[in-house]
mmCIF file of N, CA and C in Angstrom:
data_model
loop_
_atom_site.group_PDB
_atom_site.id
_atom_site.type_symbol
_atom_site.label_atom_id
_atom_site.label_comp_id
_atom_site.label_asym_id
_atom_site.label_seq_id
_atom_site.Cartn_x
_atom_site.Cartn_y
_atom_site.Cartn_z
ATOM 1 N N MET Y 1 -54.049 -16.191 53.442
ATOM 2 C CA MET Y 1 -53.713 -14.779 53.455
ATOM 3 C C MET Y 1 -53.466 -14.364 51.996
ATOM 4 N N SER Y 2 -54.185 -13.379 51.545
ATOM 5 C CA SER Y 2 -54.061 -12.954 50.152
ATOM 6 C C SER Y 2 -53.155 -11.741 50.002
ATOM 7 N N ARG Y 3 -52.569 -11.644 48.837
ATOM 8 C CA ARG Y 3 -51.724 -10.490 48.518
ATOM 9 C C ARG Y 3 -52.597 -9.238 48.565
ATOM 10 N N PRO Y 4 -52.079 -8.135 49.113
ATOM 11 C CA PRO Y 4 -52.882 -6.902 49.181
ATOM 12 C C PRO Y 4 -53.127 -6.334 47.783
ATOM 13 N N SER Y 5 -54.265 -5.701 47.641
ATOM 14 C CA SER Y 5 -54.619 -5.080 46.367
ATOM 15 C C SER Y 5 -53.939 -3.718 46.241
ATOM 16 N N ILE Y 6 -53.884 -3.253 45.021
ATOM 17 C CA ILE Y 6 -53.330 -1.921 44.766
ATOM 18 C C ILE Y 6 -54.130 -0.872 45.537
ATOM 19 N N SER Y 7 -55.428 -1.031 45.609
ATOM 20 C CA SER Y 7 -56.250 -0.039 46.320
ATOM 21 C C SER Y 7 -55.950 -0.035 47.818
ATOM 22 N N GLU Y 8 -55.656 -1.188 48.398
ATOM 23 C CA GLU Y 8 -55.293 -1.232 49.820
ATOM 24 C C GLU Y 8 -53.961 -0.524 50.058
ATOM 25 N N ILE Y 9 -53.012 -0.775 49.188
ATOM 26 C CA ILE Y 9 -51.700 -0.132 49.320
ATOM 27 C C ILE Y 9 -51.821 1.371 49.105
ATOM 28 N N SER Y 10 -52.588 1.768 48.096
ATOM 29 C CA SER Y 10 -52.797 3.195 47.816
ATOM 30 C C SER Y 10 -53.468 3.901 48.985
ATOM 31 N N ALA Y 11 -54.444 3.238 49.592
ATOM 32 C CA ALA Y 11 -55.142 3.830 50.737
ATOM 33 C C ALA Y 11 -54.184 4.043 51.902
ATOM 34 N N LEU Y 12 -53.315 3.062 52.154
ATOM 35 C CA LEU Y 12 -52.344 3.223 53.242
ATOM 36 C C LEU Y 12 -51.388 4.365 52.936
ATOM 37 N N ILE Y 13 -50.895 4.434 51.715
ATOM 38 C CA ILE Y 13 -49.970 5.515 51.349
ATOM 39 C C ILE Y 13 -50.649 6.874 51.512
ATOM 40 N N ALA Y 14 -51.893 6.986 51.091
ATOM 41 C CA ALA Y 14 -52.624 8.250 51.243
ATOM 42 C C ALA Y 14 -52.809 8.600 52.715
ATOM 43 N N ASP Y 15 -53.141 7.603 53.528
ATOM 44 C CA ASP Y 15 -53.326 7.851 54.961
ATOM 45 C C ASP Y 15 -52.008 8.239 55.634
ATOM 46 N N LEU Y 16 -50.907 7.605 55.223
ATOM 47 C CA LEU Y 16 -49.602 7.978 55.761
ATOM 48 C C LEU Y 16 -49.237 9.409 55.371
ATOM 49 N N ALA Y 17 -49.539 9.785 54.131
ATOM 50 C CA ALA Y 17 -49.267 11.150 53.683
ATOM 51 C C ALA Y 17 -50.097 12.154 54.472
ATOM 52 N N ASP Y 18 -51.365 11.838 54.705
ATOM 53 C CA ASP Y 18 -52.227 12.722 55.498
ATOM 54 C C ASP Y 18 -51.683 12.870 56.916
ATOM 55 N N HIS Y 19 -51.221 11.771 57.467
ATOM 56 C CA HIS Y 19 -50.677 11.824 58.829
ATOM 57 C C HIS Y 19 -49.426 12.699 58.862
ATOM 58 N N ARG Y 20 -48.567 12.510 57.888
ATOM 59 C CA ARG Y 20 -47.327 13.284 57.855
ATOM 60 C C ARG Y 20 -47.595 14.768 57.629
ATOM 61 N N LYS Y 21 -48.527 15.063 56.734
ATOM 62 C CA LYS Y 21 -48.797 16.451 56.366
ATOM 63 C C LYS Y 21 -49.667 17.169 57.400
ATOM 64 N N CYS Y 22 -50.702 16.488 57.869
ATOM 65 C CA CYS Y 22 -51.709 17.159 58.701
ATOM 66 C C CYS Y 22 -51.863 16.572 60.100
ATOM 67 N N GLY Y 23 -51.155 15.501 60.395
ATOM 68 C CA GLY Y 23 -51.307 14.874 61.697
ATOM 69 C C GLY Y 23 -52.594 14.087 61.838
ATOM 70 N N VAL Y 24 -53.208 13.744 60.702
ATOM 71 C CA VAL Y 24 -54.479 13.020 60.704
ATOM 72 C C VAL Y 24 -54.207 11.524 60.870
ATOM 73 N N GLY Y 25 -54.984 10.869 61.697
ATOM 74 C CA GLY Y 25 -54.878 9.423 61.863
ATOM 75 C C GLY Y 25 -53.971 9.033 63.013
ATOM 76 N N ASP Y 26 -54.184 7.835 63.498
ATOM 77 C CA ASP Y 26 -53.423 7.291 64.611
ATOM 78 C C ASP Y 26 -52.172 6.594 64.062
ATOM 79 N N TYR Y 27 -51.002 7.063 64.440
ATOM 80 C CA TYR Y 27 -49.738 6.545 63.916
ATOM 81 C C TYR Y 27 -49.579 5.055 64.223
ATOM 82 N N CYS Y 28 -49.918 4.652 65.413
ATOM 83 C CA CYS Y 28 -49.806 3.246 65.807
ATOM 84 C C CYS Y 28 -50.676 2.370 64.900
ATOM 85 N N GLU Y 29 -51.884 2.800 64.635
ATOM 86 C CA GLU Y 29 -52.801 2.043 63.771
ATOM 87 C C GLU Y 29 -52.261 1.998 62.345
ATOM 88 N N LEU Y 30 -51.700 3.101 61.886
ATOM 89 C CA LEU Y 30 -51.130 3.133 60.536
ATOM 90 C C LEU Y 30 -49.958 2.161 60.414
ATOM 91 N N MET Y 31 -49.106 2.107 61.419
ATOM 92 C CA MET Y 31 -47.965 1.192 61.379
ATOM 93 C C MET Y 31 -48.414 -0.264 61.458
ATOM 94 N N SER Y 32 -49.503 -0.508 62.160
ATOM 95 C CA SER Y 32 -50.053 -1.858 62.220
ATOM 96 C C SER Y 32 -50.605 -2.269 60.851
ATOM 97 N N ARG Y 33 -51.302 -1.343 60.192
ATOM 98 C CA ARG Y 33 -51.801 -1.623 58.833
ATOM 99 C C ARG Y 33 -50.651 -1.880 57.875
ATOM 100 N N LYS Y 34 -49.599 -1.076 57.994
ATOM 101 C CA LYS Y 34 -48.417 -1.260 57.151
ATOM 102 C C LYS Y 34 -47.833 -2.652 57.366
ATOM 103 N N ALA Y 35 -47.677 -3.053 58.614
ATOM 104 C CA ALA Y 35 -47.138 -4.375 58.924
ATOM 105 C C ALA Y 35 -48.030 -5.475 58.362
ATOM 106 N N ASP Y 36 -49.340 -5.313 58.486
ATOM 107 C CA ASP Y 36 -50.276 -6.299 57.931
ATOM 108 C C ASP Y 36 -50.064 -6.472 56.433
ATOM 109 N N LEU Y 37 -49.979 -5.355 55.715
ATOM 110 C CA LEU Y 37 -49.783 -5.421 54.266
ATOM 111 C C LEU Y 37 -48.448 -6.072 53.916
ATOM 112 N N LEU Y 38 -47.393 -5.699 54.621
ATOM 113 C CA LEU Y 38 -46.086 -6.289 54.347
ATOM 114 C C LEU Y 38 -46.063 -7.790 54.663
ATOM 115 N N GLU Y 39 -46.758 -8.194 55.709
ATOM 116 C CA GLU Y 39 -46.850 -9.619 56.026
ATOM 117 C C GLU Y 39 -47.590 -10.375 54.926
ATOM 118 N N ARG Y 40 -48.619 -9.775 54.394
ATOM 119 C CA ARG Y 40 -49.356 -10.416 53.302
ATOM 120 C C ARG Y 40 -48.509 -10.520 52.039
ATOM 121 N N ILE Y 41 -47.720 -9.486 51.768
ATOM 122 C CA ILE Y 41 -46.813 -9.529 50.621
ATOM 123 C C ILE Y 41 -45.791 -10.646 50.816
ATOM 124 N N ALA Y 42 -45.220 -10.726 52.006
ATOM 125 C CA ALA Y 42 -44.225 -11.759 52.304
ATOM 126 C C ALA Y 42 -44.831 -13.160 52.212
ATOM 127 N N ALA Y 43 -46.042 -13.321 52.691
ATOM 128 C CA ALA Y 43 -46.705 -14.626 52.640
ATOM 129 C C ALA Y 43 -46.951 -15.067 51.202
ATOM 130 N N ASP Y 44 -47.172 -14.104 50.333
ATOM 131 C CA ASP Y 44 -47.412 -14.405 48.918
ATOM 132 C C ASP Y 44 -46.122 -14.786 48.192
ATOM 133 N N GLN Y 45 -44.971 -14.477 48.811
ATOM 134 C CA GLN Y 45 -43.667 -14.767 48.223
ATOM 135 C C GLN Y 45 -42.817 -15.538 49.231
ATOM 136 N N PRO Y 46 -43.152 -16.787 49.518
ATOM 137 C CA PRO Y 46 -42.482 -17.521 50.591
ATOM 138 C C PRO Y 46 -40.971 -17.704 50.401
ATOM 139 N N ASP Y 47 -40.478 -17.620 49.183
ATOM 140 C CA ASP Y 47 -39.033 -17.775 48.952
ATOM 141 C C ASP Y 47 -38.266 -16.464 49.065
ATOM 142 N N ASN Y 48 -38.963 -15.361 49.291
ATOM 143 C CA ASN Y 48 -38.335 -14.045 49.351
ATOM 144 C C ASN Y 48 -37.993 -13.719 50.805
ATOM 145 N N THR Y 49 -36.757 -14.004 51.192
ATOM 146 C CA THR Y 49 -36.356 -13.784 52.584
ATOM 147 C C THR Y 49 -36.312 -12.299 52.934
ATOM 148 N N GLU Y 50 -35.982 -11.455 51.973
ATOM 149 C CA GLU Y 50 -35.944 -10.020 52.247
ATOM 150 C C GLU Y 50 -37.335 -9.493 52.579
ATOM 151 N N ALA Y 51 -38.339 -9.952 51.845
ATOM 152 C CA ALA Y 51 -39.719 -9.536 52.137
ATOM 153 C C ALA Y 51 -40.122 -9.980 53.538
ATOM 154 N N ALA Y 52 -39.730 -11.185 53.910
ATOM 155 C CA ALA Y 52 -40.045 -11.694 55.249
ATOM 156 C C ALA Y 52 -39.352 -10.875 56.333
ATOM 157 N N GLU Y 53 -38.101 -10.495 56.086
ATOM 158 C CA GLU Y 53 -37.360 -9.691 57.064
ATOM 159 C C GLU Y 53 -37.973 -8.302 57.220
ATOM 160 N N VAL Y 54 -38.356 -7.690 56.105
ATOM 161 C CA VAL Y 54 -38.972 -6.364 56.158
ATOM 162 C C VAL Y 54 -40.315 -6.441 56.893
ATOM 163 N N ALA Y 55 -41.096 -7.465 56.614
ATOM 164 C CA ALA Y 55 -42.387 -7.634 57.288
ATOM 165 C C ALA Y 55 -42.194 -7.843 58.790
ATOM 166 N N ALA Y 56 -41.208 -8.645 59.160
ATOM 167 C CA ALA Y 56 -40.943 -8.901 60.585
ATOM 168 C C ALA Y 56 -40.507 -7.626 61.297
ATOM 169 N N ALA Y 57 -39.678 -6.831 60.641
ATOM 170 C CA ALA Y 57 -39.236 -5.565 61.250
ATOM 171 C C ALA Y 57 -40.414 -4.605 61.409
ATOM 172 N N ALA Y 58 -41.283 -4.554 60.404
ATOM 173 C CA ALA Y 58 -42.462 -3.681 60.484
ATOM 174 C C ALA Y 58 -43.397 -4.122 61.604
ATOM 175 N N ARG Y 59 -43.585 -5.433 61.758
ATOM 176 C CA ARG Y 59 -44.465 -5.946 62.827
ATOM 177 C C ARG Y 59 -43.849 -5.647 64.189
ATOM 178 N N ALA Y 60 -42.543 -5.822 64.311
ATOM 179 C CA ALA Y 60 -41.884 -5.537 65.592
ATOM 180 C C ALA Y 60 -42.061 -4.072 65.965
ATOM 181 N N ARG Y 61 -41.917 -3.180 65.014
ATOM 182 C CA ARG Y 61 -42.081 -1.749 65.279
ATOM 183 C C ARG Y 61 -43.531 -1.435 65.651
ATOM 184 N N ALA Y 62 -44.480 -2.017 64.926
ATOM 185 C CA ALA Y 62 -45.886 -1.774 65.230
ATOM 186 C C ALA Y 62 -46.228 -2.277 66.631
ATOM 187 N N ASP Y 63 -45.713 -3.446 66.978
ATOM 188 C CA ASP Y 63 -45.966 -3.998 68.318
ATOM 189 C C ASP Y 63 -45.306 -3.136 69.400
ATOM 190 N N GLU Y 64 -44.124 -2.621 69.086
ATOM 191 C CA GLU Y 64 -43.428 -1.726 70.022
ATOM 192 C C GLU Y 64 -44.252 -0.464 70.273
ATOM 193 N N LEU Y 65 -44.826 0.075 69.223
ATOM 194 C CA LEU Y 65 -45.661 1.273 69.367
ATOM 195 C C LEU Y 65 -46.908 0.987 70.200
ATOM 196 N N LYS Y 66 -47.490 -0.208 70.017
ATOM 197 C CA LYS Y 66 -48.675 -0.574 70.787
ATOM 198 C C LYS Y 66 -48.361 -0.665 72.273
ATOM 199 N N SER Y 67 -47.165 -1.158 72.591
ATOM 200 C CA SER Y 67 -46.807 -1.345 74.001
ATOM 201 C C SER Y 67 -46.516 -0.031 74.712
ATOM 202 N N THR Y 68 -46.273 1.034 73.937
ATOM 203 C CA THR Y 68 -45.994 2.336 74.563
ATOM 204 C C THR Y 68 -47.219 3.226 74.630
ATOM 205 N N ASP Y 69 -48.364 2.717 74.151
ATOM 206 C CA ASP Y 69 -49.612 3.522 74.210
ATOM 207 C C ASP Y 69 -50.090 3.703 75.613
#
């Protein structure tokens, strides 16, 4: 699992902004992408427990959203 690129992070931020401003994009899919990126960041920093906790919380929220679809 590789660390996400700046362009991947920028694309997610832009998509989140579009969703917030215009309602564009599927919120559940956006949260899943966010969780994926955070998991990759955490995997790249195995000694960073805070990164792992944030990634786990993001994945739990994304999975919760999927179950309510």
